[in-house]
Amino acid sequence: MLDTAPPPARRRGAAHGTTAPAVRTAAWVVALTVVLAASAVAAVGMGTVPISWSDTLHYLHAYVTGDIIAADDVTRYRIIADTRLPRVLLAIVVGAGLSMVGVAVQAMVRNALADPFVLGISSGAAVGATSVILFGTLAALGAAAISFAAFAGALVATVLVYVAARTSQGLSPLRLVLTGTAMAYGFSAITTVMIFVSPRGEDAKSVMFWLLGSLASARWSSLPIAAGVTVCGGLLLAVWSPKLNALVMGDDVASGLGLNAQRFRVYLFVVCAAMTGTLVAIVGAIGFVGLVVPHVTRMLVGADHRRVLAVAPVLGAVFMVWADVFSRTVVAPAELPIGAITAFVGVPTFILLMRARRYTFGSA
């Protein structure tokens, strides 16, 4: 069996037993899960029409059990059941998904600055979404046109990055980062040109809103795909966590531990691309979640990916729920792009992390 726990963690386990890290991780998972549950209930009650905790719990109970709602409560019940609840649940799914992809991508390319969008996938999705918003492409698909076009753009970007980055020796971390960055600039240039030549210049604001991400279009119909891809991808990454530990040590070390690093990196690329493309197609390009949350998680539980992938999705879900709350309440009844909120929080957080002397990427 592959023993791929980071060396510092292994030495600490020898001195204090292997129970302490597991207990600490379990404690963080339980605590964050409680915080997430409370945050979800609070978020469902917050908005342009505030709803008290007691009423929120009553409406949620009625939704789950099918209890009868009084006629005077129907309007507020529908706000929760049809609008806010699917939005909060989608925020949880997106936050968890982007956080797990961030962990995987940082291990895949061995780069502390990597995030789910470093592969250029979100920029490809932006081209597809922009073509629908500005030119009415795929208008026959109705409300699903933007998501479909964005996913198609993400798929095209994934194929192009893979073909351009792959050599006879496989996918190297440096080539993946450089190719993804170059493709991102290229797709961004295409998006910019489309905005300038668009006959409907007033839609440029809609494009910018999508590029920064939003959960405003969250519906029950958008949840199954997002949740299914996130759960399946997350389970795969959790199973692969020992291999991620080996990969982050370098290809030579990974090979010495019995891991085919090049083949495994291809698998990771496909899973991360599928998760990123799906989530971006539904909510737009929300940045900083996949960059900051993995680093904060490592400060809490160490660098072992078995622990990081247990805590990061819950922490990312909490972060996304509150980012969405602020995006729809700060300037209510208007709404800010959620990417602006995540950047506003993520930038100072990342700077503080980089200045923390006790934190080093890849340390346990």
PDB file of C-alpha atoms in Angstrom, residues 28-235:
ATOM      1  CA  TRP A  28     -12.854  20.903  12.479  1.00  0.00           C
ATOM      2  CA  VAL A  29     -15.244  18.960  10.239  1.00  0.00           C
ATOM      3  CA  VAL A  30     -17.876  18.751  12.982  1.00  0.00           C
ATOM      4  CA  ALA A  31     -17.477  22.409  13.991  1.00  0.00           C
ATOM      5  CA  LEU A  32     -17.611  23.674  10.423  1.00  0.00           C
ATOM      6  CA  THR A  33     -20.596  21.467   9.623  1.00  0.00           C
ATOM      7  CA  VAL A  34     -22.500  23.018  12.533  1.00  0.00           C
ATOM      8  CA  VAL A  35     -21.483  26.481  11.329  1.00  0.00           C
ATOM      9  CA  LEU A  36     -22.565  25.578   7.796  1.00  0.00           C
ATOM     10  CA  ALA A  37     -25.992  24.394   8.944  1.00  0.00           C
ATOM     11  CA  ALA A  38     -26.548  27.571  10.975  1.00  0.00           C
ATOM     12  CA  SER A  39     -25.237  29.709   8.118  1.00  0.00           C
ATOM     13  CA  ALA A  40     -27.578  28.044   5.628  1.00  0.00           C
ATOM     14  CA  VAL A  41     -30.638  28.703   7.809  1.00  0.00           C
ATOM     15  CA  ALA A  42     -29.555  32.303   8.408  1.00  0.00           C
ATOM     16  CA  ALA A  43     -28.856  32.847   4.695  1.00  0.00           C
ATOM     17  CA  VAL A  44     -32.282  31.529   3.713  1.00  0.00           C
ATOM     18  CA  GLY A  45     -33.899  34.122   5.980  1.00  0.00           C
ATOM     19  CA  MET A  46     -31.778  37.060   4.801  1.00  0.00           C
ATOM     20  CA  GLY A  47     -32.527  39.219   1.800  1.00  0.00           C
ATOM     21  CA  THR A  48     -34.619  42.138   0.570  1.00  0.00           C
ATOM     22  CA  VAL A  49     -37.521  40.626   2.488  1.00  0.00           C
ATOM     23  CA  PRO A  50     -36.089  39.627   5.893  1.00  0.00           C
ATOM     24  CA  ILE A  51     -37.632  36.567   7.538  1.00  0.00           C
ATOM     25  CA  SER A  52     -37.136  35.708  11.206  1.00  0.00           C
ATOM     26  CA  TRP A  53     -35.349  32.573  12.397  1.00  0.00           C
ATOM     27  CA  SER A  54     -38.548  31.042  13.743  1.00  0.00           C
ATOM     28  CA  ASP A  55     -40.457  31.654  10.516  1.00  0.00           C
ATOM     29  CA  THR A  56     -37.540  30.413   8.435  1.00  0.00           C
ATOM     30  CA  LEU A  57     -37.368  27.164  10.403  1.00  0.00           C
ATOM     31  CA  HIS A  58     -41.154  26.822  10.163  1.00  0.00           C
ATOM     32  CA  TYR A  59     -41.139  27.259   6.384  1.00  0.00           C
ATOM     33  CA  LEU A  60     -38.205  24.871   5.955  1.00  0.00           C
ATOM     34  CA  HIS A  61     -39.978  22.278   8.078  1.00  0.00           C
ATOM     35  CA  ALA A  62     -43.133  22.738   6.017  1.00  0.00           C
ATOM     36  CA  TYR A  63     -41.169  22.353   2.786  1.00  0.00           C
ATOM     37  CA  VAL A  64     -39.564  19.105   3.949  1.00  0.00           C
ATOM     38  CA  THR A  65     -42.652  17.564   5.563  1.00  0.00           C
ATOM     39  CA  GLY A  66     -45.378  19.012   3.338  1.00  0.00           C
ATOM     40  CA  ASP A  67     -47.174  20.762   6.214  1.00  0.00           C
ATOM     41  CA  ILE A  68     -49.914  23.242   5.418  1.00  0.00           C
ATOM     42  CA  ILE A  69     -48.941  26.919   5.256  1.00  0.00           C
ATOM     43  CA  ALA A  70     -51.341  29.669   6.339  1.00  0.00           C
ATOM     44  CA  ALA A  71     -52.610  31.883   3.518  1.00  0.00           C
ATOM     45  CA  ASP A  72     -50.844  34.948   4.952  1.00  0.00           C
ATOM     46  CA  ASP A  73     -47.501  33.095   4.854  1.00  0.00           C
ATOM     47  CA  VAL A  74     -47.680  31.785   1.306  1.00  0.00           C
ATOM     48  CA  THR A  75     -45.742  34.680  -0.262  1.00  0.00           C
ATOM     49  CA  ARG A  76     -42.821  34.455   2.157  1.00  0.00           C
ATOM     50  CA  TYR A  77     -42.893  30.657   1.987  1.00  0.00           C
ATOM     51  CA  ARG A  78     -42.579  30.791  -1.799  1.00  0.00           C
ATOM     52  CA  ILE A  79     -39.627  33.207  -1.495  1.00  0.00           C
ATOM     53  CA  ILE A  80     -37.813  30.646   0.615  1.00  0.00           C
ATOM     54  CA  ALA A  81     -38.899  27.494  -1.205  1.00  0.00           C
ATOM     55  CA  ASP A  82     -38.507  28.701  -4.783  1.00  0.00           C
ATOM     56  CA  THR A  83     -35.712  31.270  -4.605  1.00  0.00           C
ATOM     57  CA  ARG A  84     -33.537  31.322  -1.512  1.00  0.00           C
ATOM     58  CA  LEU A  85     -33.285  27.646  -0.599  1.00  0.00           C
ATOM     59  CA  PRO A  86     -32.012  26.455  -4.013  1.00  0.00           C
ATOM     60  CA  ARG A  87     -29.675  29.452  -4.076  1.00  0.00           C
ATOM     61  CA  VAL A  88     -28.158  28.610  -0.683  1.00  0.00           C
ATOM     62  CA  LEU A  89     -27.831  24.935  -1.581  1.00  0.00           C
ATOM     63  CA  LEU A  90     -26.132  25.844  -4.857  1.00  0.00           C
ATOM     64  CA  ALA A  91     -23.756  28.124  -2.933  1.00  0.00           C
ATOM     65  CA  ILE A  92     -22.838  25.154  -0.721  1.00  0.00           C
ATOM     66  CA  VAL A  93     -22.217  22.911  -3.742  1.00  0.00           C
ATOM     67  CA  VAL A  94     -20.177  25.526  -5.621  1.00  0.00           C
ATOM     68  CA  GLY A  95     -18.093  26.474  -2.585  1.00  0.00           C
ATOM     69  CA  ALA A  96     -17.313  22.844  -1.822  1.00  0.00           C
ATOM     70  CA  GLY A  97     -16.575  21.999  -5.458  1.00  0.00           C
ATOM     71  CA  LEU A  98     -14.264  24.925  -6.178  1.00  0.00           C
ATOM     72  CA  SER A  99     -12.381  24.340  -2.917  1.00  0.00           C
ATOM     73  CA  MET A 100     -11.723  20.685  -3.715  1.00  0.00           C
ATOM     74  CA  VAL A 101     -10.645  21.503  -7.259  1.00  0.00           C
ATOM     75  CA  GLY A 102      -8.300  24.163  -5.865  1.00  0.00           C
ATOM     76  CA  VAL A 103      -6.669  21.569  -3.606  1.00  0.00           C
ATOM     77  CA  ALA A 104      -6.259  19.131  -6.500  1.00  0.00           C
ATOM     78  CA  VAL A 105      -4.932  21.692  -8.987  1.00  0.00           C
ATOM     79  CA  GLN A 106      -2.348  23.027  -6.522  1.00  0.00           C
ATOM     80  CA  ALA A 107      -1.092  19.476  -6.007  1.00  0.00           C
ATOM     81  CA  MET A 108      -1.248  18.687  -9.737  1.00  0.00           C
ATOM     82  CA  VAL A 109       0.942  21.618 -10.788  1.00  0.00           C
ATOM     83  CA  ARG A 110       2.814  21.945  -7.462  1.00  0.00           C
ATOM     84  CA  ASN A 111       2.135  25.665  -7.392  1.00  0.00           C
ATOM     85  CA  ALA A 112       0.792  27.639  -4.425  1.00  0.00           C
ATOM     86  CA  LEU A 113      -0.761  30.227  -6.755  1.00  0.00           C
ATOM     87  CA  ALA A 114      -2.795  27.703  -8.729  1.00  0.00           C
ATOM     88  CA  ASP A 115      -6.584  27.706  -8.562  1.00  0.00           C
ATOM     89  CA  PRO A 116      -9.407  26.048 -10.537  1.00  0.00           C
ATOM     90  CA  PHE A 117      -9.104  28.660 -13.286  1.00  0.00           C
ATOM     91  CA  VAL A 118      -5.360  28.399 -13.916  1.00  0.00           C
ATOM     92  CA  LEU A 119      -6.019  25.849 -16.671  1.00  0.00           C
ATOM     93  CA  GLY A 120      -7.857  28.446 -18.793  1.00  0.00           C
ATOM     94  CA  ILE A 121     -11.162  26.583 -18.572  1.00  0.00           C
ATOM     95  CA  SER A 122     -13.169  29.494 -17.147  1.00  0.00           C
ATOM     96  CA  SER A 123     -11.939  31.795 -19.909  1.00  0.00           C
ATOM     97  CA  GLY A 124     -13.146  29.315 -22.508  1.00  0.00           C
ATOM     98  CA  ALA A 125     -16.515  29.164 -20.775  1.00  0.00           C
ATOM     99  CA  ALA A 126     -16.640  32.965 -20.832  1.00  0.00           C
ATOM    100  CA  VAL A 127     -16.403  32.965 -24.627  1.00  0.00           C
ATOM    101  CA  GLY A 128     -19.409  30.670 -24.888  1.00  0.00           C
ATOM    102  CA  ALA A 129     -21.485  32.626 -22.367  1.00  0.00           C
ATOM    103  CA  THR A 130     -20.577  35.956 -23.945  1.00  0.00           C
ATOM    104  CA  SER A 131     -21.658  34.768 -27.393  1.00  0.00           C
ATOM    105  CA  VAL A 132     -25.109  33.985 -26.011  1.00  0.00           C
ATOM    106  CA  ILE A 133     -25.489  37.230 -24.041  1.00  0.00           C
ATOM    107  CA  LEU A 134     -24.312  39.506 -26.850  1.00  0.00           C
ATOM    108  CA  PHE A 135     -25.344  37.703 -30.035  1.00  0.00           C
ATOM    109  CA  GLY A 136     -28.150  35.400 -28.956  1.00  0.00           C
ATOM    110  CA  THR A 137     -26.279  32.245 -29.923  1.00  0.00           C
ATOM    111  CA  LEU A 138     -28.250  29.054 -29.217  1.00  0.00           C
ATOM    112  CA  ALA A 139     -31.305  31.155 -28.398  1.00  0.00           C
ATOM    113  CA  ALA A 140     -33.492  28.146 -29.167  1.00  0.00           C
ATOM    114  CA  LEU A 141     -32.334  26.590 -25.896  1.00  0.00           C
ATOM    115  CA  GLY A 142     -33.972  29.365 -23.899  1.00  0.00           C
ATOM    116  CA  ALA A 143     -32.799  29.844 -20.316  1.00  0.00           C
ATOM    117  CA  ALA A 144     -30.321  26.959 -20.649  1.00  0.00           C
ATOM    118  CA  ALA A 145     -28.469  28.600 -23.544  1.00  0.00           C
ATOM    119  CA  ILE A 146     -25.875  30.407 -21.418  1.00  0.00           C
ATOM    120  CA  SER A 147     -25.033  27.348 -19.340  1.00  0.00           C
ATOM    121  CA  PHE A 148     -24.853  25.086 -22.387  1.00  0.00           C
ATOM    122  CA  ALA A 149     -22.659  27.505 -24.340  1.00  0.00           C
ATOM    123  CA  ALA A 150     -20.415  28.099 -21.311  1.00  0.00           C
ATOM    124  CA  PHE A 151     -19.927  24.372 -20.802  1.00  0.00           C
ATOM    125  CA  ALA A 152     -19.193  23.922 -24.510  1.00  0.00           C
ATOM    126  CA  GLY A 153     -16.600  26.703 -24.293  1.00  0.00           C
ATOM    127  CA  ALA A 154     -15.063  25.088 -21.217  1.00  0.00           C
ATOM    128  CA  LEU A 155     -14.900  21.745 -23.036  1.00  0.00           C
ATOM    129  CA  VAL A 156     -13.165  23.317 -26.034  1.00  0.00           C
ATOM    130  CA  ALA A 157     -10.670  25.053 -23.725  1.00  0.00           C
ATOM    131  CA  THR A 158      -9.998  21.773 -21.909  1.00  0.00           C
ATOM    132  CA  VAL A 159      -9.217  19.952 -25.157  1.00  0.00           C
ATOM    133  CA  LEU A 160      -6.996  22.772 -26.447  1.00  0.00           C
ATOM    134  CA  VAL A 161      -5.020  23.024 -23.206  1.00  0.00           C
ATOM    135  CA  TYR A 162      -4.562  19.267 -23.058  1.00  0.00           C
ATOM    136  CA  VAL A 163      -3.421  18.993 -26.682  1.00  0.00           C
ATOM    137  CA  ALA A 164      -1.073  21.973 -26.402  1.00  0.00           C
ATOM    138  CA  ALA A 165       0.435  20.992 -23.051  1.00  0.00           C
ATOM    139  CA  ARG A 166       0.886  17.267 -23.638  1.00  0.00           C
ATOM    140  CA  THR A 167       4.215  15.952 -24.901  1.00  0.00           C
ATOM    141  CA  SER A 168       5.575  12.467 -25.474  1.00  0.00           C
ATOM    142  CA  GLN A 169       6.605  12.503 -21.805  1.00  0.00           C
ATOM    143  CA  GLY A 170       3.077  13.390 -20.669  1.00  0.00           C
ATOM    144  CA  LEU A 171       1.760  16.470 -18.855  1.00  0.00           C
ATOM    145  CA  SER A 172       4.310  18.429 -16.878  1.00  0.00           C
ATOM    146  CA  PRO A 173       3.228  20.909 -14.173  1.00  0.00           C
ATOM    147  CA  LEU A 174       5.082  23.816 -15.770  1.00  0.00           C
ATOM    148  CA  ARG A 175       3.633  23.211 -19.248  1.00  0.00           C
ATOM    149  CA  LEU A 176       0.132  22.940 -17.807  1.00  0.00           C
ATOM    150  CA  VAL A 177       0.425  26.279 -15.998  1.00  0.00           C
ATOM    151  CA  LEU A 178       2.032  28.099 -18.922  1.00  0.00           C
ATOM    152  CA  THR A 179      -0.384  26.652 -21.489  1.00  0.00           C
ATOM    153  CA  GLY A 180      -3.429  27.324 -19.326  1.00  0.00           C
ATOM    154  CA  THR A 181      -2.321  30.898 -18.666  1.00  0.00           C
ATOM    155  CA  ALA A 182      -1.645  31.553 -22.344  1.00  0.00           C
ATOM    156  CA  MET A 183      -5.006  30.078 -23.366  1.00  0.00           C
ATOM    157  CA  ALA A 184      -6.745  32.172 -20.705  1.00  0.00           C
ATOM    158  CA  TYR A 185      -5.266  35.347 -22.167  1.00  0.00           C
ATOM    159  CA  GLY A 186      -6.292  34.245 -25.648  1.00  0.00           C
ATOM    160  CA  PHE A 187      -9.896  33.497 -24.666  1.00  0.00           C
ATOM    161  CA  SER A 188     -10.086  36.747 -22.694  1.00  0.00           C
ATOM    162  CA  ALA A 189      -8.985  38.621 -25.813  1.00  0.00           C
ATOM    163  CA  ILE A 190     -11.761  36.931 -27.800  1.00  0.00           C
ATOM    164  CA  THR A 191     -14.302  37.916 -25.137  1.00  0.00           C
ATOM    165  CA  THR A 192     -13.076  41.525 -25.211  1.00  0.00           C
ATOM    166  CA  VAL A 193     -13.347  41.704 -29.008  1.00  0.00           C
ATOM    167  CA  MET A 194     -16.868  40.273 -28.883  1.00  0.00           C
ATOM    168  CA  ILE A 195     -17.907  42.969 -26.416  1.00  0.00           C
ATOM    169  CA  PHE A 196     -16.509  45.751 -28.594  1.00  0.00           C
ATOM    170  CA  VAL A 197     -18.089  44.533 -31.844  1.00  0.00           C
ATOM    171  CA  SER A 198     -21.407  43.595 -30.294  1.00  0.00           C
ATOM    172  CA  PRO A 199     -24.446  45.362 -31.780  1.00  0.00           C
ATOM    173  CA  ARG A 200     -25.945  45.327 -28.268  1.00  0.00           C
ATOM    174  CA  GLY A 201     -23.357  47.248 -26.306  1.00  0.00           C
ATOM    175  CA  GLU A 202     -25.718  47.694 -23.368  1.00  0.00           C
ATOM    176  CA  ASP A 203     -25.340  43.974 -22.663  1.00  0.00           C
ATOM    177  CA  ALA A 204     -21.682  44.451 -21.747  1.00  0.00           C
ATOM    178  CA  LYS A 205     -22.748  44.907 -18.126  1.00  0.00           C
ATOM    179  CA  SER A 206     -24.454  41.512 -18.219  1.00  0.00           C
ATOM    180  CA  VAL A 207     -21.261  39.970 -19.560  1.00  0.00           C
ATOM    181  CA  MET A 208     -19.181  41.525 -16.784  1.00  0.00           C
ATOM    182  CA  PHE A 209     -21.709  40.345 -14.215  1.00  0.00           C
ATOM    183  CA  TRP A 210     -21.391  36.783 -15.504  1.00  0.00           C
ATOM    184  CA  LEU A 211     -17.589  36.980 -15.654  1.00  0.00           C
ATOM    185  CA  LEU A 212     -17.516  37.807 -11.924  1.00  0.00           C
ATOM    186  CA  GLY A 213     -20.042  35.108 -11.092  1.00  0.00           C
ATOM    187  CA  SER A 214     -23.529  35.150  -9.616  1.00  0.00           C
ATOM    188  CA  LEU A 215     -25.994  32.773  -7.991  1.00  0.00           C
ATOM    189  CA  ALA A 216     -28.961  34.904  -9.036  1.00  0.00           C
ATOM    190  CA  SER A 217     -30.051  32.346 -11.619  1.00  0.00           C
ATOM    191  CA  ALA A 218     -30.061  29.466  -9.121  1.00  0.00           C
ATOM    192  CA  ARG A 219     -33.046  27.170  -9.580  1.00  0.00           C
ATOM    193  CA  TRP A 220     -33.907  23.691  -8.397  1.00  0.00           C
ATOM    194  CA  SER A 221     -33.236  22.458 -11.918  1.00  0.00           C
ATOM    195  CA  SER A 222     -29.594  23.597 -11.777  1.00  0.00           C
ATOM    196  CA  LEU A 223     -28.807  21.739  -8.558  1.00  0.00           C
ATOM    197  CA  PRO A 224     -28.747  18.055  -9.617  1.00  0.00           C
ATOM    198  CA  ILE A 225     -26.010  18.446 -12.253  1.00  0.00           C
ATOM    199  CA  ALA A 226     -23.834  20.676 -10.069  1.00  0.00           C
ATOM    200  CA  ALA A 227     -24.276  18.456  -7.015  1.00  0.00           C
ATOM    201  CA  GLY A 228     -23.779  15.228  -8.970  1.00  0.00           C
ATOM    202  CA  VAL A 229     -20.531  16.350 -10.588  1.00  0.00           C
ATOM    203  CA  THR A 230     -19.224  17.830  -7.321  1.00  0.00           C
ATOM    204  CA  VAL A 231     -20.009  14.731  -5.261  1.00  0.00           C
ATOM    205  CA  CYS A 232     -18.589  12.290  -7.814  1.00  0.00           C
ATOM    206  CA  GLY A 233     -15.480  14.401  -8.374  1.00  0.00           C
ATOM    207  CA  GLY A 234     -15.029  14.970  -4.650  1.00  0.00           C
ATOM    208  CA  LEU A 235     -15.248  11.245  -3.899  1.00  0.00           C
TER     209      LEU A 235
END
